[in-house]
Short mmCIF file of N, CA and C in Angstrom, two decimals:
data_model
loop_
_atom_site.label_atom_id
_atom_site.label_comp_id
_atom_site.label_asym_id
_atom_site.label_seq_id
_atom_site.Cartn_x
_atom_site.Cartn_y
_atom_site.Cartn_z
N UNK L 1 99.44 125.24 74.25
CA UNK L 1 100.83 125.08 74.66
C UNK L 1 100.98 123.94 75.65
N UNK L 2 100.02 123.79 76.55
CA UNK L 2 100.07 122.76 77.57
C UNK L 2 98.82 121.90 77.43
N UNK L 3 99.03 120.60 77.37
CA UNK L 3 97.94 119.65 77.37
C UNK L 3 97.92 118.92 78.70
N UNK L 4 96.73 118.74 79.26
CA UNK L 4 96.57 118.18 80.59
C UNK L 4 95.60 117.01 80.54
N UNK L 5 95.94 115.92 81.21
CA UNK L 5 95.10 114.74 81.28
C UNK L 5 95.01 114.31 82.73
N UNK L 6 93.79 114.32 83.29
CA UNK L 6 93.57 113.88 84.66
C UNK L 6 93.26 112.39 84.71
N UNK L 7 93.58 111.77 85.83
CA UNK L 7 93.22 110.39 86.07
C UNK L 7 93.14 110.15 87.58
N UNK L 8 92.54 109.05 87.97
CA UNK L 8 92.50 108.65 89.36
C UNK L 8 91.15 108.76 90.04
N UNK L 9 90.17 109.38 89.40
CA UNK L 9 88.86 109.49 90.00
C UNK L 9 88.21 108.13 90.14
N UNK L 10 87.39 107.98 91.19
CA UNK L 10 86.77 106.68 91.47
C UNK L 10 85.63 106.88 92.45
N UNK L 11 84.94 105.77 92.74
CA UNK L 11 83.95 105.72 93.81
C UNK L 11 84.64 105.24 95.07
N UNK L 12 84.47 105.97 96.17
CA UNK L 12 85.12 105.64 97.43
C UNK L 12 84.16 105.93 98.58
N UNK L 13 84.30 105.18 99.66
CA UNK L 13 83.49 105.41 100.84
C UNK L 13 83.99 106.60 101.64
N UNK L 14 83.09 107.24 102.37
CA UNK L 14 83.48 108.33 103.25
C UNK L 14 84.60 107.88 104.18
N UNK L 15 85.59 108.75 104.35
CA UNK L 15 86.76 108.44 105.15
C UNK L 15 87.89 107.83 104.37
N UNK L 16 87.65 107.47 103.12
CA UNK L 16 88.67 106.86 102.29
C UNK L 16 89.58 107.88 101.64
N UNK L 17 90.44 107.38 100.75
CA UNK L 17 91.45 108.20 100.11
C UNK L 17 91.49 107.93 98.61
N UNK L 18 91.89 108.95 97.87
CA UNK L 18 92.15 108.84 96.44
C UNK L 18 93.34 109.72 96.10
N UNK L 19 94.05 109.34 95.05
CA UNK L 19 95.13 110.15 94.52
C UNK L 19 94.85 110.47 93.07
N UNK L 20 94.66 111.75 92.78
CA UNK L 20 94.44 112.21 91.42
C UNK L 20 95.77 112.61 90.79
N UNK L 21 95.91 112.35 89.50
CA UNK L 21 97.10 112.71 88.76
C UNK L 21 96.73 113.62 87.60
N UNK L 22 97.60 114.56 87.29
CA UNK L 22 97.46 115.45 86.15
C UNK L 22 98.76 115.39 85.37
N UNK L 23 98.73 114.72 84.23
CA UNK L 23 99.90 114.59 83.38
C UNK L 23 99.92 115.73 82.37
N UNK L 24 101.02 116.47 82.32
CA UNK L 24 101.16 117.63 81.45
C UNK L 24 102.14 117.35 80.34
N UNK L 25 101.90 117.94 79.18
CA UNK L 25 102.79 117.83 78.05
C UNK L 25 102.73 119.11 77.23
N UNK L 26 103.74 119.33 76.40
CA UNK L 26 103.75 120.47 75.49
C UNK L 26 104.64 121.62 75.90
N UNK L 27 105.05 121.68 77.17
CA UNK L 27 105.87 122.79 77.64
C UNK L 27 106.46 122.41 78.99
N UNK L 28 107.59 123.02 79.30
CA UNK L 28 108.12 122.89 80.65
C UNK L 28 107.18 123.61 81.62
N UNK L 29 107.07 123.09 82.82
CA UNK L 29 106.15 123.63 83.81
C UNK L 29 106.81 124.58 84.80
N UNK L 30 108.07 124.90 84.62
CA UNK L 30 108.77 125.74 85.59
C UNK L 30 108.12 127.11 85.77
N UNK L 31 107.54 127.66 84.71
CA UNK L 31 106.93 128.98 84.77
C UNK L 31 105.42 128.92 85.00
N UNK L 32 104.90 127.77 85.34
CA UNK L 32 103.46 127.57 85.45
C UNK L 32 103.03 127.33 86.88
N UNK L 33 101.78 127.67 87.14
CA UNK L 33 101.05 127.19 88.29
C UNK L 33 100.04 126.15 87.82
N UNK L 34 99.92 125.08 88.55
CA UNK L 34 98.96 124.03 88.27
C UNK L 34 97.91 124.03 89.37
N UNK L 35 96.65 124.06 88.97
CA UNK L 35 95.55 124.12 89.92
C UNK L 35 94.60 122.96 89.76
N UNK L 36 93.99 122.58 90.87
CA UNK L 36 92.90 121.61 90.88
C UNK L 36 91.60 122.35 91.22
N UNK L 37 90.58 122.10 90.42
CA UNK L 37 89.25 122.66 90.61
C UNK L 37 88.26 121.51 90.68
N UNK L 38 87.09 121.79 91.22
CA UNK L 38 86.04 120.79 91.22
C UNK L 38 84.69 121.46 91.01
N UNK L 39 83.77 120.70 90.44
CA UNK L 39 82.42 121.20 90.21
C UNK L 39 81.43 120.07 90.47
N UNK L 40 80.56 120.30 91.43
CA UNK L 40 79.48 119.37 91.74
C UNK L 40 78.21 119.82 91.02
N UNK L 41 77.28 118.91 90.76
CA UNK L 41 76.04 119.31 90.10
C UNK L 41 75.32 120.42 90.85
N UNK L 42 74.93 121.46 90.13
CA UNK L 42 74.21 122.57 90.73
C UNK L 42 75.06 123.55 91.50
N UNK L 43 76.37 123.40 91.49
CA UNK L 43 77.25 124.28 92.23
C UNK L 43 78.24 124.97 91.31
N UNK L 44 78.77 126.10 91.78
CA UNK L 44 79.82 126.80 91.06
C UNK L 44 81.11 125.99 91.10
N UNK L 45 81.93 126.17 90.08
CA UNK L 45 83.24 125.57 90.08
C UNK L 45 84.07 126.18 91.21
N UNK L 46 84.77 125.34 91.95
CA UNK L 46 85.50 125.74 93.14
C UNK L 46 86.98 125.45 92.98
N UNK L 47 87.81 126.42 93.29
CA UNK L 47 89.24 126.18 93.35
C UNK L 47 89.60 125.38 94.58
N UNK L 48 90.30 124.27 94.40
CA UNK L 48 90.64 123.36 95.48
C UNK L 48 92.06 123.59 95.98
N UNK L 49 93.01 123.63 95.06
CA UNK L 49 94.41 123.74 95.42
C UNK L 49 95.21 124.16 94.20
N UNK L 50 96.37 124.77 94.43
CA UNK L 50 97.27 125.08 93.33
C UNK L 50 98.70 125.09 93.84
N UNK L 51 99.63 124.93 92.91
CA UNK L 51 101.05 124.94 93.23
C UNK L 51 101.80 125.64 92.10
N UNK L 52 102.70 126.54 92.45
CA UNK L 52 103.63 127.10 91.47
C UNK L 52 104.83 126.17 91.42
N UNK L 53 105.14 125.69 90.21
CA UNK L 53 106.08 124.59 90.08
C UNK L 53 107.48 124.98 90.52
N UNK L 54 107.98 126.14 90.06
CA UNK L 54 109.34 126.53 90.40
C UNK L 54 109.45 127.00 91.85
N UNK L 55 108.55 127.86 92.28
CA UNK L 55 108.64 128.44 93.61
C UNK L 55 108.13 127.52 94.70
N UNK L 56 107.24 126.60 94.36
CA UNK L 56 106.68 125.71 95.34
C UNK L 56 105.65 126.35 96.25
N UNK L 57 105.04 127.45 95.82
CA UNK L 57 104.01 128.11 96.60
C UNK L 57 102.71 127.33 96.45
N UNK L 58 102.07 127.03 97.56
CA UNK L 58 100.90 126.15 97.59
C UNK L 58 99.73 126.87 98.21
N UNK L 59 98.56 126.63 97.66
CA UNK L 59 97.30 127.17 98.17
C UNK L 59 96.31 126.03 98.33
N UNK L 60 95.53 126.06 99.43
CA UNK L 60 94.42 125.14 99.62
C UNK L 60 93.17 125.92 99.99
N UNK L 61 92.05 125.49 99.45
CA UNK L 61 90.77 126.01 99.92
C UNK L 61 90.54 125.56 101.35
N UNK L 62 89.84 126.40 102.12
CA UNK L 62 89.58 126.07 103.52
C UNK L 62 88.84 124.74 103.66
N UNK L 63 88.01 124.40 102.69
CA UNK L 63 87.20 123.20 102.78
C UNK L 63 88.02 121.92 102.71
N UNK L 64 89.25 121.99 102.19
CA UNK L 64 90.07 120.79 102.04
C UNK L 64 91.36 120.87 102.83
N UNK L 65 91.65 121.99 103.46
CA UNK L 65 92.90 122.16 104.18
C UNK L 65 93.02 121.11 105.29
N UNK L 66 94.18 120.47 105.35
CA UNK L 66 94.41 119.42 106.32
C UNK L 66 94.03 118.04 105.84
N UNK L 67 93.30 117.94 104.74
CA UNK L 67 92.87 116.66 104.19
C UNK L 67 93.50 116.36 102.84
N UNK L 68 93.71 117.39 102.03
CA UNK L 68 94.25 117.21 100.68
C UNK L 68 95.69 117.72 100.65
N UNK L 69 96.52 117.10 99.81
CA UNK L 69 97.90 117.51 99.63
C UNK L 69 98.22 117.56 98.15
N UNK L 70 98.73 118.70 97.68
CA UNK L 70 99.13 118.84 96.29
C UNK L 70 100.65 118.70 96.22
N UNK L 71 101.13 118.09 95.15
CA UNK L 71 102.56 117.92 94.94
C UNK L 71 102.85 117.82 93.45
N UNK L 72 104.10 117.99 93.08
CA UNK L 72 104.51 117.90 91.69
C UNK L 72 105.74 117.01 91.58
N UNK L 73 105.83 116.31 90.46
CA UNK L 73 106.98 115.47 90.14
C UNK L 73 107.52 115.99 88.82
N UNK L 74 108.61 116.75 88.89
CA UNK L 74 109.15 117.39 87.69
C UNK L 74 109.63 116.36 86.66
N UNK L 75 110.23 115.28 87.13
CA UNK L 75 110.73 114.27 86.21
C UNK L 75 109.61 113.64 85.40
N UNK L 76 108.44 113.49 86.00
CA UNK L 76 107.30 112.90 85.32
C UNK L 76 106.36 113.93 84.72
N UNK L 77 106.66 115.23 84.92
CA UNK L 77 105.82 116.31 84.41
C UNK L 77 104.37 116.12 84.85
N UNK L 78 104.20 115.83 86.13
CA UNK L 78 102.91 115.45 86.66
C UNK L 78 102.65 116.16 87.98
N UNK L 79 101.41 116.54 88.20
CA UNK L 79 100.95 117.12 89.46
C UNK L 79 99.93 116.17 90.07
N UNK L 80 99.99 116.01 91.39
CA UNK L 80 99.13 115.08 92.10
C UNK L 80 98.26 115.82 93.10
N UNK L 81 97.13 115.23 93.40
CA UNK L 81 96.30 115.68 94.51
C UNK L 81 95.96 114.46 95.35
N UNK L 82 96.60 114.34 96.51
CA UNK L 82 96.32 113.26 97.43
C UNK L 82 95.17 113.69 98.33
N UNK L 83 94.08 112.95 98.29
CA UNK L 83 92.88 113.28 99.04
C UNK L 83 92.65 112.22 100.10
N UNK L 84 92.54 112.64 101.35
CA UNK L 84 92.27 111.74 102.47
C UNK L 84 91.05 112.24 103.23
N UNK L 85 90.54 111.37 104.10
CA UNK L 85 89.37 111.70 104.92
C UNK L 85 88.25 112.27 104.06
N UNK L 86 87.97 111.61 102.97
CA UNK L 86 87.00 112.12 102.01
C UNK L 86 85.60 112.14 102.60
N UNK L 87 84.85 113.16 102.21
CA UNK L 87 83.49 113.38 102.66
C UNK L 87 82.55 113.35 101.47
N UNK L 88 81.27 113.04 101.69
CA UNK L 88 80.32 113.07 100.57
C UNK L 88 80.30 114.41 99.85
N UNK L 89 80.51 115.52 100.55
CA UNK L 89 80.52 116.82 99.91
C UNK L 89 81.73 117.05 99.01
N UNK L 90 82.71 116.14 99.03
CA UNK L 90 83.82 116.20 98.09
C UNK L 90 83.45 115.64 96.72
N UNK L 91 82.28 115.04 96.60
CA UNK L 91 81.84 114.48 95.33
C UNK L 91 81.75 115.57 94.27
N UNK L 92 82.44 115.37 93.16
CA UNK L 92 82.48 116.37 92.09
C UNK L 92 83.31 115.82 90.94
N UNK L 93 83.25 116.52 89.82
CA UNK L 93 84.21 116.32 88.75
C UNK L 93 85.41 117.21 89.07
N UNK L 94 86.59 116.62 89.11
CA UNK L 94 87.81 117.34 89.43
C UNK L 94 88.58 117.63 88.15
N UNK L 95 88.99 118.88 87.99
CA UNK L 95 89.70 119.34 86.81
C UNK L 95 91.08 119.85 87.18
N UNK L 96 92.04 119.57 86.33
CA UNK L 96 93.37 120.15 86.41
C UNK L 96 93.46 121.30 85.42
N UNK L 97 94.12 122.39 85.80
CA UNK L 97 94.27 123.54 84.93
C UNK L 97 95.64 124.16 85.15
N UNK L 98 96.11 124.91 84.14
CA UNK L 98 97.43 125.53 84.21
C UNK L 98 97.35 127.00 83.84
N UNK L 99 98.26 127.78 84.39
CA UNK L 99 98.43 129.19 84.05
C UNK L 99 99.88 129.55 84.25
N UNK L 100 100.32 130.62 83.60
CA UNK L 100 101.62 131.17 83.94
C UNK L 100 101.57 131.66 85.38
N UNK L 101 102.64 131.47 86.11
CA UNK L 101 102.63 131.71 87.55
C UNK L 101 102.35 133.16 87.90
N UNK L 102 102.64 134.09 87.00
CA UNK L 102 102.40 135.51 87.27
C UNK L 102 101.03 135.98 86.79
N UNK L 103 100.27 135.11 86.17
CA UNK L 103 98.93 135.44 85.71
C UNK L 103 97.88 134.93 86.69
N UNK L 104 96.65 135.38 86.51
CA UNK L 104 95.53 134.92 87.31
C UNK L 104 94.59 134.00 86.55
N UNK L 105 94.60 134.05 85.23
CA UNK L 105 93.71 133.25 84.41
C UNK L 105 94.31 131.89 84.13
N UNK L 106 93.50 130.85 84.32
CA UNK L 106 93.89 129.50 83.94
C UNK L 106 93.50 129.28 82.48
N UNK L 107 94.48 129.07 81.62
CA UNK L 107 94.27 129.04 80.17
C UNK L 107 94.05 127.64 79.62
N UNK L 108 94.56 126.62 80.28
CA UNK L 108 94.50 125.26 79.77
C UNK L 108 93.87 124.35 80.81
N UNK L 109 92.96 123.51 80.35
CA UNK L 109 92.16 122.67 81.23
C UNK L 109 92.15 121.24 80.73
N UNK L 110 92.14 120.30 81.67
CA UNK L 110 91.92 118.92 81.33
C UNK L 110 90.45 118.60 81.18
N UNK L 111 90.15 117.35 80.92
CA UNK L 111 88.78 116.93 80.67
C UNK L 111 88.00 116.59 81.94
N UNK L 112 88.68 116.41 83.04
CA UNK L 112 88.02 116.12 84.30
C UNK L 112 87.99 114.64 84.63
N UNK L 113 87.93 114.35 85.92
CA UNK L 113 87.80 112.98 86.41
C UNK L 113 86.81 112.97 87.56
N UNK L 114 85.90 112.00 87.55
CA UNK L 114 84.80 111.96 88.51
C UNK L 114 85.26 111.35 89.83
N UNK L 115 84.98 112.05 90.91
CA UNK L 115 85.19 111.55 92.27
C UNK L 115 83.83 111.46 92.94
N UNK L 116 83.46 110.28 93.40
CA UNK L 116 82.20 110.07 94.09
C UNK L 116 82.49 109.47 95.46
N UNK L 117 82.01 110.13 96.51
CA UNK L 117 82.21 109.68 97.89
C UNK L 117 80.85 109.30 98.45
N UNK L 118 80.69 108.04 98.80
CA UNK L 118 79.43 107.55 99.33
C UNK L 118 79.41 107.69 100.84
N UNK L 119 78.20 107.90 101.38
CA UNK L 119 78.04 108.06 102.82
C UNK L 119 78.12 106.73 103.54
#
């Protein structure tokens, strides 16, 4: 029902910034929550942030709180993750995912975009 395409991953120095984009198609996002996840080699997949599109309820993992900002642009059907003060431990493949806002399971996933933060 929802197709997601991430973009914006890059190589950046510690302390730098990146803006990830998740372009959605196939359905209106008013009833959806959009989440950002990341997975580093040898580590479990970690929930980074999510936003419910209609209600505007936002969640951040403690590890990124104060550094990352999630936002949505309804006209562009896109969700963003603005990342600042990046640390080497932020290095991971970042994935965008969607779920109905009243559900807990994320049903649709993008292909991922690589973020590498050098020391």
